[in-house]
Tab-separated table of C-alpha atoms in Angstrom:
chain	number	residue	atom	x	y	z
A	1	UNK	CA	6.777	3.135	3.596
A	2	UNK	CA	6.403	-0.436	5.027
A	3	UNK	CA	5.092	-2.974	2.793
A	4	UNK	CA	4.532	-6.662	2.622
A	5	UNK	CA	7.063	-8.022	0.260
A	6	UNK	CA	7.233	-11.538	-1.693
A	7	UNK	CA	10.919	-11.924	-3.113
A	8	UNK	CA	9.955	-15.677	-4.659
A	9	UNK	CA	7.249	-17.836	-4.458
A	10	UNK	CA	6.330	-19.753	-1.328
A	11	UNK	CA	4.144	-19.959	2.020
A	12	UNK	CA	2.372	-16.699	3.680
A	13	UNK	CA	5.667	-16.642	6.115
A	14	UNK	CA	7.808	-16.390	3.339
A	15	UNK	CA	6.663	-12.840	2.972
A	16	UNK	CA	8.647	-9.952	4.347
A	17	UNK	CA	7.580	-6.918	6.131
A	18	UNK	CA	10.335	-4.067	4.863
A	19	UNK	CA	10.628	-0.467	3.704
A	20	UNK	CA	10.158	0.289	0.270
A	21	UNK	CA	9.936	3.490	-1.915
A	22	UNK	CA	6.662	5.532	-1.956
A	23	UNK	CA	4.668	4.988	-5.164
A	24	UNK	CA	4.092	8.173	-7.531
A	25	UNK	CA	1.027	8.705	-9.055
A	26	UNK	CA	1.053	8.586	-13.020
A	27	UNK	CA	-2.112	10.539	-14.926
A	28	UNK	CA	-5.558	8.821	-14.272
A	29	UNK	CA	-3.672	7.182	-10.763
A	30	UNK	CA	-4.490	7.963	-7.034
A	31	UNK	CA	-1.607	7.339	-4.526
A	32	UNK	CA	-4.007	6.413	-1.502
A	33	UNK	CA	-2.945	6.395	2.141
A	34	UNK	CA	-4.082	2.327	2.891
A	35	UNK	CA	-6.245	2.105	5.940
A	36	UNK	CA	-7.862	-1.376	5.128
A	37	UNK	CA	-6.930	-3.979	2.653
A	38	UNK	CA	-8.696	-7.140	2.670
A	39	UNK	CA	-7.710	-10.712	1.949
A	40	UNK	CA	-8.619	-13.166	-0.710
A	41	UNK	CA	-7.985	-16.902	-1.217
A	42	UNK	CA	-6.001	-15.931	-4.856
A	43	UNK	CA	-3.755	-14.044	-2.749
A	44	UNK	CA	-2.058	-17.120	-1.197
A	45	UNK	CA	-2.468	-18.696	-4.918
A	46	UNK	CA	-0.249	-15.251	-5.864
A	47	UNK	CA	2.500	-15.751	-3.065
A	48	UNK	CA	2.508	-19.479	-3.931
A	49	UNK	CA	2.675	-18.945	-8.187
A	50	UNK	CA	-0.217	-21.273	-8.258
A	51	UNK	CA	-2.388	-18.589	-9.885
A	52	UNK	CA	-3.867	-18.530	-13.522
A	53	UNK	CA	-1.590	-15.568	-13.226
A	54	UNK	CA	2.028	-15.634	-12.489
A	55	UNK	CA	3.505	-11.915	-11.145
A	56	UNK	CA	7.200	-12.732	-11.312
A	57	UNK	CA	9.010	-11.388	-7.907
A	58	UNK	CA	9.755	-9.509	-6.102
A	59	UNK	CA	6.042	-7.836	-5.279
A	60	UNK	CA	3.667	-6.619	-2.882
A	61	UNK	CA	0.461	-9.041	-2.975
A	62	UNK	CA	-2.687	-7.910	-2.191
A	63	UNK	CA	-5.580	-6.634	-4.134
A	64	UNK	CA	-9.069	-5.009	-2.306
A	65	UNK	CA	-7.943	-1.607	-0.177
A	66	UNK	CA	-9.525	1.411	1.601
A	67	UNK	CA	-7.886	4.612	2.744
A	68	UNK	CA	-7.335	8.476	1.995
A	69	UNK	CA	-6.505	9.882	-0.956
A	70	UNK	CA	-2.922	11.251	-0.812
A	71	UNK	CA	-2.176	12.548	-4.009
A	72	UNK	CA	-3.918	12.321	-7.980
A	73	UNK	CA	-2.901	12.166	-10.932
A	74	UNK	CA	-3.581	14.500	-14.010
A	75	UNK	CA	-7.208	13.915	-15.673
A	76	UNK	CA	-8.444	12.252	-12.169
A	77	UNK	CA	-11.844	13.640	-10.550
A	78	UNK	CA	-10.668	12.739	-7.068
A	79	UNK	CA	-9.092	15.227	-4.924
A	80	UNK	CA	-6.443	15.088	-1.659
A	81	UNK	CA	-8.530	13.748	1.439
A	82	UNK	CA	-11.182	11.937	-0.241
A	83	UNK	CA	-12.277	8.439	1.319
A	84	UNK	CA	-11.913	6.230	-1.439
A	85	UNK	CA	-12.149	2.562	-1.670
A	86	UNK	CA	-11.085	-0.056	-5.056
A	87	UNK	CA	-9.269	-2.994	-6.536
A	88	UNK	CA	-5.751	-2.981	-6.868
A	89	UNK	CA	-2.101	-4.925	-6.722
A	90	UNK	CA	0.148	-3.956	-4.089
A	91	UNK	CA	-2.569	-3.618	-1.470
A	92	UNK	CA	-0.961	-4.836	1.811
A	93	UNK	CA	1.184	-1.706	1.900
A	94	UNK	CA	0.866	1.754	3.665
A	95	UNK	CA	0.727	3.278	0.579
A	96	UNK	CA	-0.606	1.965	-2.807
A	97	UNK	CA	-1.439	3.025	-6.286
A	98	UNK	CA	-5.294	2.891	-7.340
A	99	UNK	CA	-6.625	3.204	-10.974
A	100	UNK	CA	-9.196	6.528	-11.019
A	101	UNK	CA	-11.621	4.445	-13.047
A	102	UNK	CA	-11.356	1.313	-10.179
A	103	UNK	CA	-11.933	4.060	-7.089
A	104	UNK	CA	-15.552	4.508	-5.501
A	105	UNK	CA	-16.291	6.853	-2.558
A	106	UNK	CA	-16.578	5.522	0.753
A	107	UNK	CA	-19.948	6.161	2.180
A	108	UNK	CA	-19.758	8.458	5.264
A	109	UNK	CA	-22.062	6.400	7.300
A	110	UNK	CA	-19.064	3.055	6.332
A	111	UNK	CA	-16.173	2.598	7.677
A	112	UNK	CA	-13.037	1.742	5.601
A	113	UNK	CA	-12.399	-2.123	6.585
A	114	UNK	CA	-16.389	-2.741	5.761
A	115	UNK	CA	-15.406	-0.894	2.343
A	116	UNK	CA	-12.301	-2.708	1.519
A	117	UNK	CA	-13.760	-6.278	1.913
A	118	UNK	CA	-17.065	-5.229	-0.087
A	119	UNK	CA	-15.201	-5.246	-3.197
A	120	UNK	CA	-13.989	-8.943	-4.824
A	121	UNK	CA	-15.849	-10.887	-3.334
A	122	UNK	CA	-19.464	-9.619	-3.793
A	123	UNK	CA	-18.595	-8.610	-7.272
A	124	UNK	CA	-17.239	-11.806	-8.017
A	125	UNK	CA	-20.739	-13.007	-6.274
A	126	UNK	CA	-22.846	-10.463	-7.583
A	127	UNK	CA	-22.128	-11.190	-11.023
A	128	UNK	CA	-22.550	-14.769	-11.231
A	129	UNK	CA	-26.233	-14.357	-9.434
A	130	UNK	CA	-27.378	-11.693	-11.236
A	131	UNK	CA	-25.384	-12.026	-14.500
A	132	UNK	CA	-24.041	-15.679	-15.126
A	133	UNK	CA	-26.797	-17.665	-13.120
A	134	UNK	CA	-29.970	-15.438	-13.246
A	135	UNK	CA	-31.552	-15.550	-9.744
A	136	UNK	CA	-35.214	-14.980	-9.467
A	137	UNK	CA	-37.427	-13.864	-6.244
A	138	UNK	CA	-37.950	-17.702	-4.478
A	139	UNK	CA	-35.629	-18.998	-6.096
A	140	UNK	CA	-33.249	-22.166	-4.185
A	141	UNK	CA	-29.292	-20.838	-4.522
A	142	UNK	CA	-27.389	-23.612	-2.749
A	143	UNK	CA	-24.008	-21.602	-1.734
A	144	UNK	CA	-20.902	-24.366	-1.144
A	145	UNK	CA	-18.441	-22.629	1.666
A	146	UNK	CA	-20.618	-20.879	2.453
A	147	UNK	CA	-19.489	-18.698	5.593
A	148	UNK	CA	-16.201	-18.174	3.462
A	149	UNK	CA	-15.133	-14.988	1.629
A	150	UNK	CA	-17.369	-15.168	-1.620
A	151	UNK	CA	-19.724	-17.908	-0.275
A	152	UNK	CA	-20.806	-15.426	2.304
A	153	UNK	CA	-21.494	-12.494	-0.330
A	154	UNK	CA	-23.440	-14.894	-2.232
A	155	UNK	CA	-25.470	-15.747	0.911
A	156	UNK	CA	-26.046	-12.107	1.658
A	157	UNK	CA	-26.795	-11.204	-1.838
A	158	UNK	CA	-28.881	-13.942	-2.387
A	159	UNK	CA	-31.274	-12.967	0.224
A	160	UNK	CA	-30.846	-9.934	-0.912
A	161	UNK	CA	-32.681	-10.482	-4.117
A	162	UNK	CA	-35.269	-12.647	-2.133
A	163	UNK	CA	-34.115	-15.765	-3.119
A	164	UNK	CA	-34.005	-18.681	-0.805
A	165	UNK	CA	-30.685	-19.786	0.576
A	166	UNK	CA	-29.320	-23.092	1.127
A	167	UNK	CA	-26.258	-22.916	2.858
A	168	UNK	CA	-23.262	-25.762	3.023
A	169	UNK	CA	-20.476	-24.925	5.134
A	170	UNK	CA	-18.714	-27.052	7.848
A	171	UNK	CA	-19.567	-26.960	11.244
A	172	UNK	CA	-21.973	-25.096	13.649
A	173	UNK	CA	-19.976	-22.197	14.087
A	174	UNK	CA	-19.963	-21.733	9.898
A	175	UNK	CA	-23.640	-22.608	9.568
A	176	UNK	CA	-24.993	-20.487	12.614
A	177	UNK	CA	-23.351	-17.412	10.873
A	178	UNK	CA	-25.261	-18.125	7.766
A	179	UNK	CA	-28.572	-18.568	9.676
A	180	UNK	CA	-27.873	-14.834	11.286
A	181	UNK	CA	-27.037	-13.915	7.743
A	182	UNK	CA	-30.289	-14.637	6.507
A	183	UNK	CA	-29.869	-18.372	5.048
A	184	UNK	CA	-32.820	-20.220	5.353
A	185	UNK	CA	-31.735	-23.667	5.093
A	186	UNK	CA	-28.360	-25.270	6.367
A	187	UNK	CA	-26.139	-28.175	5.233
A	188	UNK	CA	-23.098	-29.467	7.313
A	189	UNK	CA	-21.464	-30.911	3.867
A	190	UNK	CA	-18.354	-32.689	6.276
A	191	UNK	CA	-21.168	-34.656	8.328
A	192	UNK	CA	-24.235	-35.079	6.238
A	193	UNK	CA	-25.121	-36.576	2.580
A	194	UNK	CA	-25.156	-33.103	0.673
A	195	UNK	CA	-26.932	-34.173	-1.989
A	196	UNK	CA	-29.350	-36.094	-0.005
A	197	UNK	CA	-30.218	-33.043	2.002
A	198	UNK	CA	-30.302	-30.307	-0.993
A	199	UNK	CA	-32.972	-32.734	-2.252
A	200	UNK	CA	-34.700	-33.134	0.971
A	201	UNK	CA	-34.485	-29.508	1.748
A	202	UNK	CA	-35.480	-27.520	-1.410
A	203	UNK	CA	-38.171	-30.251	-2.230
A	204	UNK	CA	-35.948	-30.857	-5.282
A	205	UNK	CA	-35.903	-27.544	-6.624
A	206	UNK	CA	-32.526	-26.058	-6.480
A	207	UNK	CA	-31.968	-24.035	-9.265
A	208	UNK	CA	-28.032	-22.388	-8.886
A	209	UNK	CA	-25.176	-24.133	-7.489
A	210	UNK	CA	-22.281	-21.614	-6.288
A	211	UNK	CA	-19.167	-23.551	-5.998
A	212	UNK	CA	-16.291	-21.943	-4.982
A	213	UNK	CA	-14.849	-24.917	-2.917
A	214	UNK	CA	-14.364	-27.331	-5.530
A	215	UNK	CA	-13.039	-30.856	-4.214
A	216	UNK	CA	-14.861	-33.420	-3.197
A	217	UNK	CA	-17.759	-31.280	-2.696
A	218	UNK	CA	-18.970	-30.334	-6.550
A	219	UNK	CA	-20.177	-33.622	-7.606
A	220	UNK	CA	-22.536	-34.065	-4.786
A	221	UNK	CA	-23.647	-30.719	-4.916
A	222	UNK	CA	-24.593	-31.030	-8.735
A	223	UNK	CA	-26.179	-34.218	-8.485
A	224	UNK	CA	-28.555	-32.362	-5.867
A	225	UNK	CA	-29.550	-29.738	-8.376
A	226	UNK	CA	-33.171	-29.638	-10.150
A	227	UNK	CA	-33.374	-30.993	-13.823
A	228	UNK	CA	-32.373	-27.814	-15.761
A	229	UNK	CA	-30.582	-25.844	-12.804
A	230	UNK	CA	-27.442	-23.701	-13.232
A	231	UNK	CA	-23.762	-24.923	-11.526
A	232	UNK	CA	-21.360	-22.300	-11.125
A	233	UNK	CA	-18.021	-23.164	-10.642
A	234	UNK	CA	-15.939	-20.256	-9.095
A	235	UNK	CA	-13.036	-21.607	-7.621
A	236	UNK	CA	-11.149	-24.480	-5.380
A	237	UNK	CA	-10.572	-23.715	-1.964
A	238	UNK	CA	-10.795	-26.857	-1.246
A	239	UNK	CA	-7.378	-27.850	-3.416
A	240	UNK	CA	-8.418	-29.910	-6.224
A	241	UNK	CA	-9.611	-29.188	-8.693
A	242	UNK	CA	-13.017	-31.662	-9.291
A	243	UNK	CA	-13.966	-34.267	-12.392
A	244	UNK	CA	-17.702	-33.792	-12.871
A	245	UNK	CA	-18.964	-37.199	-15.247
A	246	UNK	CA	-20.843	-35.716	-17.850
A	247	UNK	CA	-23.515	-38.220	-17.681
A	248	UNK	CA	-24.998	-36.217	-15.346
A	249	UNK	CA	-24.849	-33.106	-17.699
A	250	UNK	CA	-26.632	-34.617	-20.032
A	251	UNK	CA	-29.240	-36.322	-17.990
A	252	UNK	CA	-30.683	-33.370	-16.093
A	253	UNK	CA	-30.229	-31.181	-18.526
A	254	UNK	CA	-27.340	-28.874	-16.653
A	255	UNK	CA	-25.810	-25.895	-17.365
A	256	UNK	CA	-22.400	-25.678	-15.823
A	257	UNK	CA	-20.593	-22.440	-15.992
A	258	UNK	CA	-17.389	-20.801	-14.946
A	259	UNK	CA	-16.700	-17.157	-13.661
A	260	UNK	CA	-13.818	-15.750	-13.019
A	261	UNK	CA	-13.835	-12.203	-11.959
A	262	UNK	CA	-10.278	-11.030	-13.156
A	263	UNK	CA	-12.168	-11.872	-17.219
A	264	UNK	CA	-15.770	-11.110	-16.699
A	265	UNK	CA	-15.804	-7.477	-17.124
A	266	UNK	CA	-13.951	-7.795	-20.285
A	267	UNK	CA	-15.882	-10.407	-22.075
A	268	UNK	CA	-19.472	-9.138	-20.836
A	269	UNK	CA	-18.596	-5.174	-20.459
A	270	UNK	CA	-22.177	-4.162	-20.389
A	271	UNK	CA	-23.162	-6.406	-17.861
A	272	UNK	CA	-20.337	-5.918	-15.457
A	273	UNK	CA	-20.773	-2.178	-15.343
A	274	UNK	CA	-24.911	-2.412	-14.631
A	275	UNK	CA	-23.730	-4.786	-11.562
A	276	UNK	CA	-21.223	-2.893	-10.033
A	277	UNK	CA	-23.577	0.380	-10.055
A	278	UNK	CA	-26.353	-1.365	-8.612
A	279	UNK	CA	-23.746	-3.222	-6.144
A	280	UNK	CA	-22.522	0.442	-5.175
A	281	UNK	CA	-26.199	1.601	-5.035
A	282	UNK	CA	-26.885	-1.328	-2.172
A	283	UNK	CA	-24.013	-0.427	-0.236
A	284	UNK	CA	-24.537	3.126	-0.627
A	285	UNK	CA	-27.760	2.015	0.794
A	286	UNK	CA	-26.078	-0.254	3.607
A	287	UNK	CA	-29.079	-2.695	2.084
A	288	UNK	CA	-25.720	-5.427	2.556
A	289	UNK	CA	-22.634	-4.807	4.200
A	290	UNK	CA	-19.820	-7.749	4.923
A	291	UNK	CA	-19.344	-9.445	7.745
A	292	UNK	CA	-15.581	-9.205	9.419
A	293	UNK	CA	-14.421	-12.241	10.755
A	294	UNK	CA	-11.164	-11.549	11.895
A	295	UNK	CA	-8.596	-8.826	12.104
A	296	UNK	CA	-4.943	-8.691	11.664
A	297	UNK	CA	-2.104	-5.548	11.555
A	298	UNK	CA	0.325	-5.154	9.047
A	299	UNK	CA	2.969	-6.845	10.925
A	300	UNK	CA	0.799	-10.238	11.130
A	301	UNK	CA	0.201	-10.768	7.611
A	302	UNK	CA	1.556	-14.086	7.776
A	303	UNK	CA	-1.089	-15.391	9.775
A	304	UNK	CA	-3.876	-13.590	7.838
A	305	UNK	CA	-3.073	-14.992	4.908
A	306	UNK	CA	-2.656	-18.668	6.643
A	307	UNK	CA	-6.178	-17.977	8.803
A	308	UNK	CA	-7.648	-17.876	4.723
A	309	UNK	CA	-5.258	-20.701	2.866
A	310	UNK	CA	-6.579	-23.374	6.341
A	311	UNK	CA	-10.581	-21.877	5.869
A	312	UNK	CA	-10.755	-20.688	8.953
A	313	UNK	CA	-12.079	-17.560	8.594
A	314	UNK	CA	-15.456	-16.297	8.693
A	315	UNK	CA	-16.576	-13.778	6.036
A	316	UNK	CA	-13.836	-11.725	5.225
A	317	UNK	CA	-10.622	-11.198	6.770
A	318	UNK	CA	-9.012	-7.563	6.849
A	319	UNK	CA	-5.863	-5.853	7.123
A	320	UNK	CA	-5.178	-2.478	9.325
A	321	UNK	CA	-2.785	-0.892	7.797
A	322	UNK	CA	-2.524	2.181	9.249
């Protein structure tokens, strides 16, 4: 089978496209014919050994895929043929092992590149609104990148619960998207004074701060929050990693919190496994579904993964496999 390959850590082009052995299925594994696997910003952090994770080399990157089930393993309730969709490692592949217990069903009425790129990102976003930072009907969510991977699940999700959406993003392009997607207020954080304008828009009253841009962008977005509000820090797309002065902690009476979605089902098990059924239940439903904002095949990964590492992309970026 052909497979994306990283022999030692480096740039997306670094990665080569070669023929590798087929996986076999061990008990509780699927062996899934890959028809969609979607990209995250960790998987550039993976290629480059900049993760909180090292995988040593050689590997095949690549986490979030959709497809057919091939073959399962002993003890697995899944069955040749079945449309199944999870999280992985080895995703940009024709073939690639999935965990039993980390497989859903694809929805008939979904197709598999909307399934693949429903599954990091709005769990990741899912969580911290309706786990980590407890959203309430009305309430102001101020979501940094926000026509980005996760910053766009939050958006959806957000209005989702009926909460009202402040989106930051840069440039009209990024910011009309998050109008069609529901966002109620907009913030070009690369022209305007963000925290001036969270003020000025939410009347002061922005409760959550979703941050998964980090740079130069957190402080002004937490100075902008309510007394008491909620700052989530989920990552730094941006590249640096930010120095918040806890002055400002301590003055407005902050909570600032971290979540990282490779930890969070493991340290709050009961919580993670309400969200993810009621996550399934709204896509079941199609109540959200992600927006794709660009397509690339197999044989292009390179410039997938650099369209994500430059933030160019526009909700979620997917892979067609096969």
């Amino acid at each position: 089978m052909r497979a994306a390959v990283c022999h030692f850590y480096g740039t997306p082009e670094d990665l080569v496209i070669e023929d590798v052995d087929e996986p076999v299925p061990a008990a509780g594994q699927l062996l899934v014919r890959v028809h969609a696997a979607a990209v995250n910003f960790p998987d550039v952090l993976f290629i480059a050994g900049k993760y909180q994770v090292k995988i040593p080399p050689p590997f095949i990157p690549g986490n979030e895929i959709a497809g057919e089930v091939i073959a399962a393993g002993e003890g697995t309730p899944f069955v040749a043929g079945q449309r199944v969709a999870g999280t992985t490692f080895g995703a940009f592949a024709e073939q690639a092992l999935l965990d039993a217990g980390q497989a859903t069903l694809v929805p008939e009425d979904a197709d598999f590149a909307s399934a693949a790129a429903f599954g990091v990102t709005y769990r990741t976003a899912y969580h911290t609104l309706r786990s980590v930072a407890p959203v309430a009907e009305g309430d102001w969510v101020v979501v940094l990148g926000a026509a980005g991977g996760v910053g766009l699940a939050a958006v959806d999700l957000a209005v989702a619960m009926k909460a009202r959406v402040l989106a930051a993003a840069s440039g009209p392009r990024k910011l009309d998207l998050c109008r069609r997607r529901g966002a109620e207020a907009t913030v070009d954080y690369d022209r305007e004074d963000l925290k001036a304008r969270i003020r000025e828009l939410t009347g002061d009253g922005a409760r959550v701060v979703l941050d998964p841009v980090g740079g130069s962008y957190s402080e002004p977005a937490l100075r902008g929050l309510a007394r008491g509000g909620t700052f989530v820090t989920l990552g730094y797309a941006a590249g640096t990693i930010p120095a918040i002065p806890l002055n400002l902690v301590l003055l407005k009476g902050i909570c600032v919190r971290g979540m990282e979605i490779r930890t969070f089902a493991g340290d709050h098990p009961d919580e993670a496994d309400r969200d993810v059924r009621e996550l399934a239940d709204m896509f079941a439903a199609g109540t959200v579904r992600p927006y794709i904002g660009a397509r690339f095949p197999l044989a292009q990964i390179a410039a997938a993964l650099r369209h994500v590492a430059e933030r160019k992309v526009l909700g979620k970026v997917i892979i067609d496999v096969t």
